[in-house]
Amino acid sequence: MTLPAIDAATLMARLQRLGEVGRGADGRLIRLAGSEADGAGRDLVAGWMRMAGMEVTVDAVGNLVGLWRGGAPAGAAPVMLGSHIDTVIDSGIYDGCYGVLAGLAVIEALQAAGTRLSRPVALAAFTNEEGVRFAPDMLGSLVYAGGMAAEAALAIHGTDGVTLREALTAIGYAGDATPGFLRPHAYLELHIEQGPVLEHEGIAIGAVDRLQGISWQSFVLTGEANHAGTTPMAMRRDAGLVAAQAIAFLRGRIAPRGGSTLATVGTLTLDPGAINVIPGMVRFTLDLRDPDEARLAEAERGFAAELQRLSEAEGVSVESTRLARFEPVIFDAGIVAQVEAAAARRSLSCRRITSGAGHDAQMMARICPAAMIFVPSRGGISHNPREFTEFRQLADGAAVLLDSAMALAR
Ligand code: HGY
Ligand code: MN
Ligand code: MN
Ligand code: MN
C-alpha cells in the first residue's frame, strides 16, 4: 500500500491561479462574496472538485461542499476540511484559499494512494467568511452550523445595497440544498496564521486550540454641519471631533498597548467631507477582539459609555448597530492533539496557539468537534497583498492536514 503524499506543486499552482481571479488592472486582488470574481473563483474550485470525482453541492446560502466517499460505509458522517475563497479588499492569495485547496490536495493524495477510510472526506468553501460586503463575517458557516436561518442571511444587504440572495443568484450560486445537510464527524481547517507568532518563534505548525471573541459595530454620529470660520468652538456640534476623541479613548483606555483587547476603526467617513465645513455626520465601524469574553464585553460597555459622554458634551447624537458578535471558542482537545502528533511524526516544530482572526472553524465548532492548523505568515502580514508563506511551509501544513484527516477518518 502506498502512503498518500501531497502534490505541493499543484497546490501552489492552483493557489496562484485562483489568486489571479478578481485581480484588477491596478493589481489589487478583490474577490468579495457574491461578486462576479467570487463566481469565477467558485467555478474554478468546483471544477477542480469535479475533476477529482467529488460530488459537489451548493446550499441555499451558496456554501460549496464537495464529497469524496472513498469507499467508506454508507451513512458514515464525513471528516470535513474547508475554509473560504472570498477575500478582503487588496488581499493576498493565501487567506482562506490555502485551506480549501490544501483540502482538495489531501483528497487527491488519498485517491492516488488508493487509501480506504472508514469515513468520507468532505471539503467546504464557505460563503462570505470575510464579511467585507455582507456582515457578519463567517456568514456561510454560521448558517451551515445553524446559527442563523438561511432566509435571514439571504435578506442581508451588502455595503452596496444588494442582498446576499440577489448577489448569489446573479453569479449562479443560490443553491437549493439545506445548509448543514452534511453533518460532519469532525471539522479541520488549515489556514495561514495571519500573525507574527509562529515566524517569531521559528515554529512550523500551529495547533490552534482556541479563537478569540469578536465584536463588530457600526456607529453614526450626527451633529451639525457649519462654517469652519464663523462658528465659535463653544457653539459647534462637531461629529468629527467626537469621533476623534472616541478613537483616542480606544487607544488609551480600551485597548492599550500590551493589553489583550484589540480595537480597530477600519472605516471612517466624515460628511460632507469638505475642508471648511464642520463635519455634521460621521460613520465609522469598530472591530473589538479579546480571548476573554468578560474583557470583550467590558470593552464594548466602556467604549459605549465614553462615546455617550463625549457626544452629550458636544450635542451630537449617537446611533449604533451591532454587526457581529461571536464569543471566544475552545477547539476540540482531541483533534488538537492529533495535529500535534501529526506534526511530531513529521519532525515539525509545533506549538498551541490562539487564533486572533475569525474563521469558519469557530462556527463549525457549534455542530461538531473542530480545530485548526496554522502555518507561519511572513512578517505576520495578512489582509494585505504582501501576505506570504513559503512553499515548504505550505507543503508542511498540507501534510499535517493529510495525516490529521486520515487519523480522524480511520
Ligand atoms: O475578520 C476576521 O477575522 C476574518 O478574517 N473574517
Ligand atoms: Mn481567512
Ligand atoms: Mn481574512
Ligand atoms: Mn478569517
CSV table of C-alpha atoms and ligand atoms in Angstrom, one decimal:
chain,number,residue,atom,x,y,z
A,1,MET,CA,0.0,0.0,0.0
A,2,THR,CA,1.5,3.4,-1.0
A,3,LEU,CA,1.5,6.2,1.5
A,4,PRO,CA,-0.5,9.2,0.3
A,5,ALA,CA,1.6,12.3,-0.4
A,6,ILE,CA,0.6,15.9,-1.1
A,7,ASP,CA,1.2,17.2,-4.6
A,8,ALA,CA,2.5,20.5,-3.3
A,9,ALA,CA,3.4,21.8,-6.8
A,10,THR,CA,-0.2,21.5,-8.0
A,11,LEU,CA,-1.4,23.1,-4.7
A,12,MET,CA,0.9,26.1,-5.3
A,13,ALA,CA,-0.1,26.4,-8.9
A,14,ARG,CA,-3.8,26.4,-8.0
A,15,LEU,CA,-3.2,29.0,-5.3
A,16,GLN,CA,-1.5,31.3,-7.8
A,17,ARG,CA,-4.2,30.6,-10.5
A,18,LEU,CA,-7.1,31.4,-8.0
A,19,GLY,CA,-5.1,34.3,-6.8
A,20,GLU,CA,-5.5,36.0,-10.2
A,21,VAL,CA,-9.3,35.7,-10.2
A,22,GLY,CA,-10.5,39.2,-9.3
A,23,ARG,CA,-7.2,40.9,-9.7
A,24,GLY,CA,-7.9,44.4,-11.2
A,25,ALA,CA,-5.9,46.4,-13.7
A,26,ASP,CA,-4.5,48.2,-10.7
A,27,GLY,CA,-3.1,44.9,-9.5
A,28,ARG,CA,-5.3,44.7,-6.4
A,29,LEU,CA,-7.0,41.4,-5.7
A,30,ILE,CA,-10.6,41.9,-4.7
A,31,ARG,CA,-13.0,38.8,-4.7
A,32,LEU,CA,-15.8,39.9,-2.4
A,33,ALA,CA,-18.6,37.4,-1.6
A,34,GLY,CA,-21.2,37.2,-4.3
A,35,SER,CA,-19.2,39.2,-6.8
A,36,GLU,CA,-18.6,38.2,-10.3
A,37,ALA,CA,-15.0,37.4,-9.3
A,38,ASP,CA,-16.3,35.2,-6.5
A,39,GLY,CA,-18.5,33.4,-9.1
A,40,ALA,CA,-15.4,32.8,-11.3
A,41,GLY,CA,-13.4,31.6,-8.3
A,42,ARG,CA,-16.2,29.2,-7.3
A,43,ASP,CA,-16.4,27.9,-10.8
A,44,LEU,CA,-12.7,27.2,-10.8
A,45,VAL,CA,-12.7,25.4,-7.4
A,46,ALA,CA,-15.9,23.5,-8.2
A,47,GLY,CA,-14.3,22.4,-11.5
A,48,TRP,CA,-11.3,21.1,-9.6
A,49,MET,CA,-13.5,19.2,-7.1
A,50,ARG,CA,-15.5,17.6,-10.0
A,51,MET,CA,-12.2,16.7,-11.8
A,52,ALA,CA,-11.3,14.9,-8.5
A,53,GLY,CA,-14.5,12.9,-8.8
A,54,MET,CA,-16.2,14.6,-5.9
A,55,GLU,CA,-20.0,15.2,-5.6
A,56,VAL,CA,-20.4,18.9,-5.5
A,57,THR,CA,-23.4,20.6,-3.7
A,58,VAL,CA,-24.3,24.2,-3.4
A,59,ASP,CA,-26.5,25.0,-0.4
A,60,ALA,CA,-29.1,27.8,0.0
A,61,VAL,CA,-26.5,30.4,1.0
A,62,GLY,CA,-24.0,29.4,-1.6
A,63,ASN,CA,-21.7,27.2,0.5
A,64,LEU,CA,-19.8,25.0,-1.9
A,65,VAL,CA,-19.5,21.4,-0.5
A,66,GLY,CA,-17.6,18.6,-2.2
A,67,LEU,CA,-17.8,15.0,-1.0
A,68,TRP,CA,-15.4,12.1,-1.7
A,69,ARG,CA,-16.8,8.9,-0.4
A,70,GLY,CA,-13.5,7.0,-0.6
A,71,GLY,CA,-15.2,3.6,-0.2
A,72,ALA,CA,-16.4,4.4,3.3
A,73,PRO,CA,-19.5,2.7,4.6
A,74,ALA,CA,-22.7,4.4,3.5
A,75,GLY,CA,-24.1,6.7,6.2
A,76,ALA,CA,-20.7,7.3,7.9
A,77,ALA,CA,-20.5,11.0,8.8
A,78,PRO,CA,-17.6,12.7,6.9
A,79,VAL,CA,-14.5,14.4,8.1
A,80,MET,CA,-14.9,17.9,6.7
A,81,LEU,CA,-12.0,20.1,5.6
A,82,GLY,CA,-12.5,23.6,4.4
A,83,SER,CA,-12.2,27.3,4.6
A,84,HIS,CA,-13.3,30.2,2.2
A,85,ILE,CA,-12.3,31.7,-1.1
A,86,ASP,CA,-13.8,35.2,-0.7
A,87,THR,CA,-11.2,37.9,0.1
A,88,VAL,CA,-10.9,41.3,1.7
A,89,ILE,CA,-10.1,44.4,-0.4
A,90,ASP,CA,-6.5,44.3,-1.9
A,91,SER,CA,-6.0,40.9,-0.5
A,92,GLY,CA,-3.2,38.3,-0.5
A,93,ILE,CA,-3.6,34.9,-2.2
A,94,TYR,CA,-3.4,32.6,0.8
A,95,ASP,CA,-6.1,33.7,3.3
A,96,GLY,CA,-8.8,31.0,3.1
A,97,CYS,CA,-7.9,29.7,-0.3
A,98,TYR,CA,-4.9,27.8,1.1
A,99,GLY,CA,-7.3,25.8,3.4
A,100,VAL,CA,-9.7,24.9,0.6
A,101,LEU,CA,-7.0,24.0,-2.0
A,102,ALA,CA,-4.9,22.0,0.6
A,103,GLY,CA,-8.1,20.1,1.5
A,104,LEU,CA,-8.5,19.3,-2.2
A,105,ALA,CA,-4.9,18.2,-2.3
A,106,VAL,CA,-5.5,15.9,0.7
A,107,ILE,CA,-8.4,14.2,-1.1
A,108,GLU,CA,-6.4,13.8,-4.3
A,109,ALA,CA,-3.5,12.3,-2.3
A,110,LEU,CA,-5.8,9.8,-0.7
A,111,GLN,CA,-7.3,8.8,-4.0
A,112,ALA,CA,-3.9,8.5,-5.7
A,113,ALA,CA,-2.7,6.1,-2.9
A,114,GLY,CA,-5.9,4.1,-3.1
A,115,THR,CA,-6.4,4.8,0.6
A,116,ARG,CA,-9.5,3.3,2.1
A,117,LEU,CA,-11.1,5.1,5.0
A,118,SER,CA,-14.0,4.4,7.3
A,119,ARG,CA,-15.3,7.9,6.7
A,120,PRO,CA,-15.9,10.0,3.6
A,121,VAL,CA,-14.0,13.3,3.4
A,122,ALA,CA,-15.9,16.5,2.6
A,123,LEU,CA,-14.5,19.8,1.5
A,124,ALA,CA,-16.3,23.2,2.1
A,125,ALA,CA,-15.7,26.6,0.6
A,126,PHE,CA,-18.0,28.7,2.8
A,127,THR,CA,-19.7,31.9,1.6
A,128,ASN,CA,-18.7,35.3,2.9
A,129,GLU,CA,-16.2,34.4,5.5
A,130,GLU,CA,-14.6,37.8,5.3
A,131,GLY,CA,-17.7,39.9,5.9
A,132,VAL,CA,-16.4,42.9,4.0
A,133,ARG,CA,-19.5,43.1,1.8
A,134,PHE,CA,-22.1,41.3,4.0
A,135,ALA,CA,-22.0,41.4,7.8
A,136,PRO,CA,-21.5,39.4,9.9
A,137,ASP,CA,-18.4,37.6,8.8
A,138,MET,CA,-18.3,33.8,8.7
A,139,LEU,CA,-21.9,34.1,7.4
A,140,GLY,CA,-21.9,30.9,5.3
A,141,SER,CA,-20.5,28.7,8.0
A,142,LEU,CA,-22.8,30.4,10.6
A,143,VAL,CA,-25.8,29.4,8.6
A,144,TYR,CA,-24.3,26.0,8.0
A,145,ALA,CA,-23.9,25.5,11.7
A,146,GLY,CA,-27.5,26.6,12.4
A,147,GLY,CA,-26.5,29.9,13.9
A,148,MET,CA,-28.7,31.9,11.5
A,149,ALA,CA,-31.6,30.9,9.3
A,150,ALA,CA,-30.8,30.8,5.6
A,151,GLU,CA,-33.7,33.2,4.8
A,152,ALA,CA,-32.3,35.8,7.2
A,153,ALA,CA,-28.9,35.6,5.7
A,154,LEU,CA,-30.2,35.9,2.2
A,155,ALA,CA,-32.0,39.0,3.1
A,156,ILE,CA,-28.9,40.8,4.4
A,157,HIS,CA,-28.0,43.9,2.4
A,158,GLY,CA,-24.4,44.3,1.5
A,159,THR,CA,-22.5,47.6,1.7
A,160,ASP,CA,-23.6,48.2,-1.9
A,161,GLY,CA,-27.3,47.7,-1.0
A,162,VAL,CA,-27.5,44.3,-2.9
A,163,THR,CA,-28.9,41.4,-0.8
A,164,LEU,CA,-27.0,38.2,-0.5
A,165,ARG,CA,-29.8,36.4,-2.4
A,166,GLU,CA,-29.5,38.8,-5.3
A,167,ALA,CA,-25.7,38.5,-5.3
A,168,LEU,CA,-25.7,34.7,-5.2
A,169,THR,CA,-28.4,34.5,-7.8
A,170,ALA,CA,-26.5,36.8,-10.1
A,171,ILE,CA,-23.4,34.5,-10.0
A,172,GLY,CA,-25.4,31.3,-10.2
A,173,TYR,CA,-24.6,30.1,-6.7
A,174,ALA,CA,-28.0,30.4,-5.0
A,175,GLY,CA,-28.2,26.7,-4.4
A,176,ASP,CA,-31.1,24.7,-3.0
A,177,ALA,CA,-29.5,22.2,-0.6
A,178,THR,CA,-30.4,22.9,3.1
A,179,PRO,CA,-27.3,24.3,4.9
A,180,GLY,CA,-25.9,21.8,7.3
A,181,PHE,CA,-27.2,18.9,5.0
A,182,LEU,CA,-24.0,17.1,5.7
A,183,ARG,CA,-23.2,17.0,9.4
A,184,PRO,CA,-19.5,16.3,9.8
A,185,HIS,CA,-18.0,13.8,12.3
A,186,ALA,CA,-15.2,16.4,12.7
A,187,TYR,CA,-14.1,19.7,11.0
A,188,LEU,CA,-10.4,20.6,10.5
A,189,GLU,CA,-9.3,23.9,8.8
A,190,LEU,CA,-5.8,24.7,7.6
A,191,HIS,CA,-5.0,28.4,7.5
A,192,ILE,CA,-2.1,30.9,7.4
A,193,GLU,CA,-1.6,32.3,10.9
A,194,GLN,CA,-2.0,35.9,9.7
A,195,GLY,CA,0.0,37.0,12.7
A,196,PRO,CA,3.7,37.1,13.8
A,197,VAL,CA,3.9,34.4,16.5
A,198,LEU,CA,5.0,31.2,14.5
A,199,GLU,CA,7.6,33.0,12.4
A,200,HIS,CA,8.9,34.9,15.5
A,201,GLU,CA,9.4,31.7,17.4
A,202,GLY,CA,10.6,29.7,14.4
A,203,ILE,CA,7.7,27.2,14.7
A,204,ALA,CA,6.5,25.3,11.6
A,205,ILE,CA,3.0,24.3,12.8
A,206,GLY,CA,0.4,26.0,15.0
A,207,ALA,CA,-2.1,23.6,16.7
A,208,VAL,CA,-4.9,26.1,17.2
A,209,ASP,CA,-6.7,25.3,20.4
A,210,ARG,CA,-8.8,28.5,20.8
A,211,LEU,CA,-10.1,31.5,18.9
A,212,GLN,CA,-10.7,34.9,20.4
A,213,GLY,CA,-14.1,36.7,20.7
A,214,ILE,CA,-15.2,39.2,18.0
A,215,SER,CA,-17.4,42.2,18.2
A,216,TRP,CA,-18.3,44.3,15.1
A,217,GLN,CA,-20.3,47.5,15.5
A,218,SER,CA,-21.1,50.5,13.2
A,219,PHE,CA,-21.8,54.0,14.5
A,220,VAL,CA,-23.5,57.1,13.1
A,221,LEU,CA,-22.7,60.4,14.9
A,222,THR,CA,-25.0,63.3,14.0
A,223,GLY,CA,-24.1,66.9,14.9
A,224,GLU,CA,-24.4,69.9,12.6
A,225,ALA,CA,-22.5,70.9,9.5
A,226,ASN,CA,-21.5,74.5,9.8
A,227,HIS,CA,-19.0,77.1,8.7
A,228,ALA,CA,-15.4,76.4,9.8
A,229,GLY,CA,-14.6,80.1,10.0
A,230,THR,CA,-17.6,81.7,11.7
A,231,THR,CA,-18.7,79.1,14.2
A,232,PRO,CA,-17.2,79.6,17.7
A,233,MET,CA,-15.7,76.3,19.2
A,234,ALA,CA,-18.2,76.5,22.1
A,235,MET,CA,-21.2,76.6,19.7
A,236,ARG,CA,-20.3,73.7,17.5
A,237,ARG,CA,-21.9,70.2,17.2
A,238,ASP,CA,-18.8,68.7,15.6
A,239,ALA,CA,-19.4,65.0,15.0
A,240,GLY,CA,-15.8,64.7,13.7
A,241,LEU,CA,-14.3,65.9,17.0
A,242,VAL,CA,-16.4,63.3,18.9
A,243,ALA,CA,-15.2,60.5,16.7
A,244,ALA,CA,-11.5,61.6,17.1
A,245,GLN,CA,-11.9,61.8,20.9
A,246,ALA,CA,-13.6,58.4,21.0
A,247,ILE,CA,-10.8,56.8,18.9
A,248,ALA,CA,-8.2,58.3,21.2
A,249,PHE,CA,-10.0,56.8,24.1
A,250,LEU,CA,-10.0,53.4,22.4
A,251,ARG,CA,-6.2,53.5,22.1
A,252,GLY,CA,-5.6,54.9,25.6
A,253,ARG,CA,-8.1,53.1,27.8
A,254,ILE,CA,-9.9,50.3,26.0
A,255,ALA,CA,-7.1,48.7,24.0
A,256,PRO,CA,-3.8,50.0,25.4
A,257,ARG,CA,-0.5,48.7,24.1
A,258,GLY,CA,0.4,45.4,25.7
A,259,GLY,CA,-3.2,44.6,26.6
A,260,SER,CA,-5.2,41.6,25.3
A,261,THR,CA,-8.1,43.7,23.9
A,262,LEU,CA,-7.7,44.7,20.2
A,263,ALA,CA,-9.6,47.6,18.8
A,264,THR,CA,-9.7,48.7,15.1
A,265,VAL,CA,-11.6,51.5,13.4
A,266,GLY,CA,-11.3,50.2,9.9
A,267,THR,CA,-13.8,52.5,8.2
A,268,LEU,CA,-14.4,56.2,8.9
A,269,THR,CA,-16.3,58.8,6.8
A,270,LEU,CA,-16.9,62.4,7.6
A,271,ASP,CA,-19.8,64.1,6.0
A,272,PRO,CA,-19.9,66.4,3.9
A,273,GLY,CA,-16.1,66.0,3.9
A,274,ALA,CA,-15.0,69.5,2.9
A,275,ILE,CA,-12.0,71.3,4.3
A,276,ASN,CA,-14.0,74.3,5.5
A,277,VAL,CA,-17.2,72.5,6.8
A,278,ILE,CA,-17.6,71.2,10.3
A,279,PRO,CA,-18.5,67.5,9.9
A,280,GLY,CA,-22.2,67.2,10.6
A,281,MET,CA,-22.2,63.4,10.3
A,282,VAL,CA,-19.6,60.7,10.9
A,283,ARG,CA,-19.9,57.0,10.1
A,284,PHE,CA,-17.4,54.5,11.5
A,285,THR,CA,-17.0,50.8,12.3
A,286,LEU,CA,-15.4,49.3,15.4
A,287,ASP,CA,-13.8,45.8,15.5
A,288,LEU,CA,-13.1,44.7,19.1
A,289,ARG,CA,-11.5,41.4,20.0
A,290,ASP,CA,-10.3,39.6,23.1
A,291,PRO,CA,-9.7,36.0,24.0
A,292,ASP,CA,-11.6,36.6,27.3
A,293,GLU,CA,-15.4,37.1,27.0
A,294,ALA,CA,-15.7,39.2,30.1
A,295,ARG,CA,-13.0,41.6,28.9
A,296,LEU,CA,-14.5,41.8,25.5
A,297,ALA,CA,-17.9,42.7,27.0
A,298,GLU,CA,-16.3,45.3,29.3
A,299,ALA,CA,-14.5,46.8,26.3
A,300,GLU,CA,-17.9,47.2,24.5
A,301,ARG,CA,-19.5,48.7,27.6
A,302,GLY,CA,-16.6,51.1,28.3
A,303,PHE,CA,-16.5,52.4,24.8
A,304,ALA,CA,-20.3,52.9,24.6
A,305,ALA,CA,-20.3,54.9,27.9
A,306,GLU,CA,-17.4,57.1,26.8
A,307,LEU,CA,-18.9,57.7,23.4
A,308,GLN,CA,-22.2,58.7,25.0
A,309,ARG,CA,-20.4,61.1,27.4
A,310,LEU,CA,-18.4,62.8,24.6
A,311,SER,CA,-21.4,63.0,22.4
A,312,GLU,CA,-23.6,64.6,25.0
A,313,ALA,CA,-20.9,67.2,25.8
A,314,GLU,CA,-20.8,68.2,22.1
A,315,GLY,CA,-24.6,68.0,21.4
A,316,VAL,CA,-24.1,65.1,19.0
A,317,SER,CA,-26.4,62.1,18.8
A,318,VAL,CA,-25.2,58.5,18.5
A,319,GLU,CA,-26.7,55.6,16.7
A,320,SER,CA,-25.0,52.2,17.0
A,321,THR,CA,-25.7,48.9,15.2
A,322,ARG,CA,-24.3,45.5,16.1
A,323,LEU,CA,-22.9,43.8,13.0
A,324,ALA,CA,-21.4,40.7,14.5
A,325,ARG,CA,-20.7,39.2,18.0
A,326,PHE,CA,-19.0,35.9,18.5
A,327,GLU,CA,-17.8,34.6,21.9
A,328,PRO,CA,-14.3,33.0,22.2
A,329,VAL,CA,-14.2,29.4,21.1
A,330,ILE,CA,-12.2,26.5,22.6
A,331,PHE,CA,-11.4,23.9,20.0
A,332,ASP,CA,-11.6,20.1,20.4
A,333,ALA,CA,-8.7,18.9,22.6
A,334,GLY,CA,-8.6,15.5,20.8
A,335,ILE,CA,-8.2,17.0,17.4
A,336,VAL,CA,-5.6,19.5,18.6
A,337,ALA,CA,-3.7,16.5,20.0
A,338,GLN,CA,-4.0,14.8,16.6
A,339,VAL,CA,-2.5,17.8,14.9
A,340,GLU,CA,0.4,17.9,17.4
A,341,ALA,CA,1.0,14.2,16.9
A,342,ALA,CA,1.0,14.6,13.1
A,343,ALA,CA,3.5,17.4,13.3
A,344,ALA,CA,5.7,15.3,15.6
A,345,ARG,CA,5.6,12.3,13.3
A,346,ARG,CA,7.0,14.6,10.6
A,347,SER,CA,9.5,16.1,13.0
A,348,LEU,CA,7.9,19.6,12.5
A,349,SER,CA,8.1,22.0,15.4
A,350,CYS,CA,4.6,22.7,16.8
A,351,ARG,CA,3.0,24.9,19.5
A,352,ARG,CA,-0.5,25.6,20.6
A,353,ILE,CA,-1.8,28.9,19.6
A,354,THR,CA,-4.9,31.2,19.9
A,355,SER,CA,-6.4,32.4,16.7
A,356,GLY,CA,-6.6,36.2,16.5
A,357,ALA,CA,-8.6,36.1,13.3
A,358,GLY,CA,-12.1,34.8,12.9
A,359,HIS,CA,-12.5,31.6,10.9
A,360,ASP,CA,-15.2,29.2,9.7
A,361,ALA,CA,-14.0,26.6,12.2
A,362,GLN,CA,-15.4,28.7,15.0
A,363,MET,CA,-18.9,28.2,13.5
A,364,MET,CA,-18.4,24.6,12.7
A,365,ALA,CA,-17.3,24.0,16.4
A,366,ARG,CA,-21.0,24.6,17.2
A,367,ILE,CA,-22.0,21.3,15.4
A,368,CYS,CA,-19.0,19.0,15.6
A,369,PRO,CA,-15.5,18.7,17.1
A,370,ALA,CA,-13.4,21.2,15.3
A,371,ALA,CA,-9.8,22.6,15.3
A,372,MET,CA,-7.4,24.4,13.1
A,373,ILE,CA,-3.8,24.1,11.8
A,374,PHE,CA,-1.7,27.3,11.2
A,375,VAL,CA,1.4,27.8,9.2
A,376,PRO,CA,3.6,30.9,9.5
A,377,SER,CA,2.9,34.2,7.8
A,378,ARG,CA,6.0,36.2,6.8
A,379,GLY,CA,6.2,39.3,8.9
A,380,GLY,CA,2.8,38.4,10.3
A,381,ILE,CA,1.3,40.3,7.4
A,382,SER,CA,-2.2,39.4,6.1
A,383,HIS,CA,-5.2,41.2,4.7
A,384,ASN,CA,-2.6,42.8,2.6
A,385,PRO,CA,-1.1,41.9,-0.8
A,386,ARG,CA,2.3,41.3,0.9
A,387,GLU,CA,0.8,38.3,2.6
A,388,PHE,CA,3.2,35.4,2.0
A,389,THR,CA,4.1,31.9,3.2
A,390,GLU,CA,6.9,29.8,1.9
A,391,PHE,CA,6.3,26.9,-0.4
A,392,ARG,CA,8.0,24.5,2.2
A,393,GLN,CA,5.8,25.8,4.9
A,394,LEU,CA,2.6,25.4,2.8
A,395,ALA,CA,3.6,21.9,1.9
A,396,ASP,CA,4.3,21.0,5.6
A,397,GLY,CA,0.9,22.4,6.6
A,398,ALA,CA,-0.9,20.3,3.9
A,399,ALA,CA,1.0,17.2,5.0
A,400,VAL,CA,-0.1,17.7,8.6
A,401,LEU,CA,-3.7,18.3,7.4
A,402,LEU,CA,-3.4,15.0,5.4
A,403,ASP,CA,-2.2,13.0,8.4
A,404,SER,CA,-4.7,14.5,10.8
A,405,ALA,CA,-7.6,14.0,8.4
A,406,MET,CA,-6.5,10.3,7.9
A,407,ALA,CA,-6.4,9.8,11.7
A,408,LEU,CA,-9.9,11.3,12.0
A,409,ALA,CA,-11.3,9.3,9.1
A,410,ARG,CA,-9.8,6.0,10.1
B,1,HGY,O1,-12.2,39.3,10.5
B,1,HGY,C1,-11.7,38.2,10.5
B,1,HGY,O2,-11.0,37.9,11.4
B,1,HGY,C2,-12.0,37.2,9.4
B,1,HGY,O3,-10.9,37.1,8.6
B,1,HGY,N1,-13.2,37.5,8.7
B,2,MN,MN,-9.4,33.5,6.3
B,3,MN,MN,-9.4,37.0,6.3
B,4,MN,MN,-10.8,34.7,8.8
